[in-house]
Structures are given as C-alpha cells and as structure tokens.
One Martini backbone bead per residue (centre of mass of N, CA, C, O) as a GRO file, in nm:
protein
  178
    1MET     BB    1   4.855   4.397  -3.318
    2SER     BB    2   4.660   4.432  -3.061
    3GLU     BB    3   4.443   4.268  -2.846
    4ASN     BB    4   4.258   4.559  -2.807
    5GLU     BB    5   4.174   4.566  -3.061
    6PRO     BB    6   3.881   4.546  -3.283
    7ASP     BB    7   3.995   4.353  -3.521
    8ALA     BB    8   4.033   4.124  -3.355
    9PRO     BB    9   3.964   3.836  -3.342
   10GLY     BB   10   3.706   3.775  -3.142
   11LEU     BB   11   3.704   3.767  -2.793
   12SER     BB   12   3.789   3.951  -2.556
   13LEU     BB   13   4.023   3.912  -2.275
   14PRO     BB   14   4.125   4.048  -1.979
   15TRP     BB   15   4.439   3.895  -2.000
   16ALA     BB   16   4.500   4.035  -2.277
   17ALA     BB   17   4.846   4.161  -2.254
   18ASP     BB   18   5.049   4.178  -2.531
   19THR     BB   19   5.078   3.865  -2.422
   20PHE     BB   20   5.034   3.541  -2.581
   21PRO     BB   21   5.116   3.395  -2.358
   22PRO     BB   22   5.250   3.463  -2.096
   23VAL     BB   23   5.579   3.464  -1.969
   24THR     BB   24   5.516   3.386  -1.697
   25LEU     BB   25   5.436   3.129  -1.504
   26ALA     BB   26   5.232   3.278  -1.310
   27ALA     BB   27   5.060   3.389  -1.536
   28ARG     BB   28   4.994   3.144  -1.670
   29ARG     BB   29   4.839   3.001  -1.458
   30GLN     BB   30   4.616   3.191  -1.434
   31VAL     BB   31   4.520   3.162  -1.730
   32TRP     BB   32   4.464   2.872  -1.711
   33ASP     BB   33   4.253   2.873  -1.498
   34ALA     BB   34   4.047   3.064  -1.620
   35LEU     BB   35   4.001   2.903  -1.882
   36MET     BB   36   3.905   2.647  -1.739
   37GLY     BB   37   3.667   2.765  -1.623
   38LEU     BB   38   3.532   2.817  -1.922
   39ALA     BB   39   3.534   2.509  -1.971
   40LEU     BB   40   3.366   2.401  -1.730
   41HIS     BB   41   3.107   2.565  -1.817
   42GLU     BB   42   3.078   2.434  -2.097
   43ALA     BB   43   3.045   2.135  -2.005
   44THR     BB   44   2.756   2.172  -1.857
   45HIS     BB   45   2.593   2.185  -2.135
   46ALA     BB   46   2.610   1.864  -2.181
   47LEU     BB   47   2.394   1.773  -1.964
   48ALA     BB   48   2.117   1.831  -2.130
   49SER     BB   49   2.211   1.575  -2.335
   50ASP     BB   50   2.365   1.344  -2.186
   51ASP     BB   51   2.664   1.434  -2.207
   52VAL     BB   52   2.969   1.429  -2.165
   53PRO     BB   53   3.152   1.665  -1.957
   54VAL     BB   54   3.313   1.854  -2.225
   55GLY     BB   55   3.523   2.128  -2.243
   56ALA     BB   56   3.612   2.393  -2.492
   57LEU     BB   57   3.885   2.614  -2.623
   58VAL     BB   58   3.990   2.879  -2.835
   59VAL     BB   59   4.309   3.073  -2.839
   60GLY     BB   60   4.459   3.304  -2.967
   61PRO     BB   61   4.759   3.487  -3.026
   62GLN     BB   62   4.582   3.755  -2.896
   63GLY     BB   63   4.374   3.635  -2.660
   64THR     BB   64   4.126   3.536  -2.818
   65LEU     BB   65   3.811   3.412  -2.844
   66LEU     BB   66   3.722   3.161  -3.116
   67GLY     BB   67   3.631   2.880  -2.962
   68VAL     BB   68   3.357   2.680  -2.865
   69GLY     BB   69   3.296   2.356  -2.677
   70HIS     BB   70   3.069   2.065  -2.647
   71ASN     BB   71   2.942   1.776  -2.600
   72ARG     BB   72   2.708   1.633  -2.899
   73ARG     BB   73   2.660   1.340  -2.947
   74GLU     BB   74   2.352   1.289  -2.846
   75GLU     BB   75   2.224   1.544  -2.970
   76GLY     BB   76   2.324   1.455  -3.296
   77GLY     BB   77   2.444   1.164  -3.344
   78ASP     BB   78   2.754   1.246  -3.336
   79PRO     BB   79   3.093   1.112  -3.304
   80THR     BB   80   3.236   1.400  -3.371
   81ALA     BB   81   3.099   1.569  -3.129
   82HIS     BB   82   3.335   1.709  -2.995
   83ALA     BB   83   3.456   1.964  -2.831
   84GLU     BB   84   3.714   2.016  -2.990
   85VAL     BB   85   3.605   2.008  -3.268
   86LEU     BB   86   3.400   2.238  -3.225
   87ALA     BB   87   3.621   2.474  -3.154
   88ILE     BB   88   3.778   2.433  -3.401
   89ARG     BB   89   3.562   2.500  -3.614
   90GLN     BB   90   3.495   2.787  -3.504
   91ALA     BB   91   3.788   2.912  -3.525
   92ALA     BB   92   3.808   2.880  -3.834
   93ALA     BB   93   3.563   3.053  -3.883
   94THR     BB   94   3.669   3.321  -3.753
   95LEU     BB   95   3.946   3.313  -3.935
   96GLY     BB   96   3.908   3.166  -4.227
   97SER     BB   97   4.094   2.916  -4.117
   98TRP     BB   98   4.247   2.591  -4.068
   99ARG     BB   99   4.493   2.758  -3.938
  100LEU     BB  100   4.595   2.755  -3.589
  101ASP     BB  101   4.829   2.931  -3.553
  102GLY     BB  102   4.894   3.025  -3.210
  103CYS     BB  103   4.710   2.845  -3.072
  104THR     BB  104   4.476   2.749  -2.796
  105LEU     BB  105   4.378   2.472  -2.620
  106ILE     BB  106   4.117   2.409  -2.413
  107VAL     BB  107   4.054   2.117  -2.187
  108THR     BB  108   3.909   1.902  -1.952
  109LEU     BB  109   4.000   1.651  -2.135
  110GLU     BB  110   4.174   1.458  -2.267
  111PRO     BB  111   4.243   1.370  -2.572
  112CYS     BB  112   4.175   1.185  -2.832
  113ALA     BB  113   4.260   1.066  -3.122
  114MET     BB  114   4.085   1.240  -3.298
  115CYS     BB  115   4.162   1.503  -3.159
  116ALA     BB  116   4.463   1.493  -3.198
  117GLY     BB  117   4.447   1.504  -3.507
  118ALA     BB  118   4.303   1.777  -3.536
  119ILE     BB  119   4.527   1.947  -3.374
  120THR     BB  120   4.752   1.876  -3.601
  121LEU     BB  121   4.583   1.971  -3.852
  122ALA     BB  122   4.554   2.270  -3.710
  123ARG     BB  123   4.827   2.363  -3.584
  124ILE     BB  124   4.817   2.338  -3.282
  125PRO     BB  125   5.078   2.420  -3.030
  126ARG     BB  126   4.856   2.410  -2.781
  127VAL     BB  127   4.762   2.225  -2.477
  128VAL     BB  128   4.502   2.250  -2.224
  129LEU     BB  129   4.459   2.030  -1.946
  130GLY     BB  130   4.297   1.859  -1.711
  131ALA     BB  131   4.224   1.574  -1.728
  132TRP     BB  132   4.314   1.270  -1.754
  133ASP     BB  133   4.302   0.956  -1.983
  134PRO     BB  134   4.355   0.626  -1.919
  135LYS     BB  135   4.173   0.501  -2.170
  136ALA     BB  136   4.200   0.749  -2.434
  137GLY     BB  137   4.442   0.905  -2.424
  138ALA     BB  138   4.654   1.122  -2.689
  139THR     BB  139   4.862   1.334  -2.476
  140GLY     BB  140   5.032   1.097  -2.274
  141SER     BB  141   4.898   0.842  -2.147
  142VAL     BB  142   4.850   0.628  -2.377
  143TRP     BB  143   4.908   0.834  -2.597
  144ASP     BB  144   5.143   1.055  -2.819
  145LEU     BB  145   5.032   1.204  -3.105
  146VAL     BB  146   5.139   1.517  -3.063
  147ARG     BB  147   5.457   1.406  -3.038
  148ASP     BB  148   5.533   1.243  -3.255
  149ARG     BB  149   5.785   1.199  -3.487
  150ALA     BB  150   5.574   1.163  -3.741
  151VAL     BB  151   5.473   1.439  -3.679
  152LEU     BB  152   5.496   1.740  -3.831
  153HIS     BB  153   5.324   1.856  -3.575
  154THR     BB  154   5.384   1.988  -3.262
  155VAL     BB  155   5.279   1.967  -2.917
  156GLU     BB  156   5.207   2.138  -2.642
  157VAL     BB  157   5.170   2.008  -2.302
  158ILE     BB  158   4.929   2.082  -2.060
  159GLY     BB  159   4.869   1.955  -1.744
  160GLY     BB  160   4.638   1.958  -1.461
  161VAL     BB  161   4.433   2.184  -1.489
  162ARG     BB  162   4.187   2.167  -1.269
  163GLU     BB  163   4.178   1.840  -1.227
  164GLN     BB  164   3.975   1.788  -1.001
  165GLU     BB  165   3.734   1.946  -1.125
  166CYS     BB  166   3.720   1.779  -1.385
  167GLY     BB  167   3.695   1.496  -1.246
  168ASP     BB  168   3.455   1.533  -1.094
  169LEU     BB  169   3.250   1.591  -1.316
  170LEU     BB  170   3.291   1.301  -1.441
  171ARG     BB  171   3.234   1.130  -1.203
  172GLY     BB  172   2.943   1.221  -1.146
  173PHE     BB  173   2.827   1.139  -1.418
  174PHE     BB  174   2.893   0.825  -1.396
  175GLU     BB  175   2.758   0.777  -1.118
  176GLU     BB  176   2.460   0.828  -1.211
  177ARG     BB  177   2.479   0.573  -1.438
  178ARG     BB  178   2.510   0.322  -1.207
   0.00000   0.00000   0.00000
C-alpha cells in the first residue's frame, strides 16, 4: 500500500512519499523539523488550560498522522494526561490496535518515565524529541528506560530537533509563573 492511497489510516502528510521515514539523512532532518513544527503548534494548545506546553504526535509507518496530543493534566485533573499518552491513545484508536509497530512519536520535550513506559509497551520503535529534560527525562538524560537491556522492545531516540524553540516555549511558560 502506498502512503497516498486513500485507505491508509490517518491523515496524509505532504512529505510522505514512498518511504517513511525518508532514507537519506538530509530528507529525515527536513521531515523531523516539519513534524516538530506540528508538535510545537499542538503544544501551544496546552496554554489555554494552564498546562505545561508539551505537544506530541504519532506518525504511522506509511507517513500518515495517526494521533496528536498536548498536556491536559490541569484541564482534566488527570495525572496521566501527558501529550505522549494522549497521542498514543489516539493513534491506537485510529489503527484499532495497541501495537504501534513502525510508528514514530514526535514530542517537544523528552518523555518522562511514565511516557517512556507507554512508548515501549505500545512497541513504538522511534522517538523524535525536541528539548531534553534534565530533571525527569527517561529517554537518555536522567534515565534511559526505552533502551534499557531489560526492556523487550528498544527504541531509537533522535534528540534535539528544534531544541531551542521547544526549550524556549517551556522556559517562557515557567518564567511567567515565577
């Protein structure tokens, strides 16, 4: 099935042409930058409910958008309503399966331990992240739960995509609250 076929689940994205992710490093960088732009936009929606502005999306193996999410902990009083978890839930609903084999999670902030667990349990093979989280990150900075040898499913982590923009959004949010 081609990415452009109408029966591919999810929303078609303009850069999904034949292979996702793209084969060349230059093409991958362009796609990661574009996807992070979508995640950054999604993160701004969290500001309406005074949530930490984190945005995430899940892209399927055919390059289609399967799920989006932004933090909604304050909005719903739900400690598990992290952007990653919400995007993963939506992607699973779109596919009709909890197994997100071949999918890519794009997120503006390095996932925490809970989200890293959800990533491995959903079998997501790739995480593209913006800003690293030196206080609670669990994909390489404080812990590396997604690449731990004890975990049955390991994850490729691509960090620092549009890191400055992602970090600036978070810093601005917390500076306003001090």
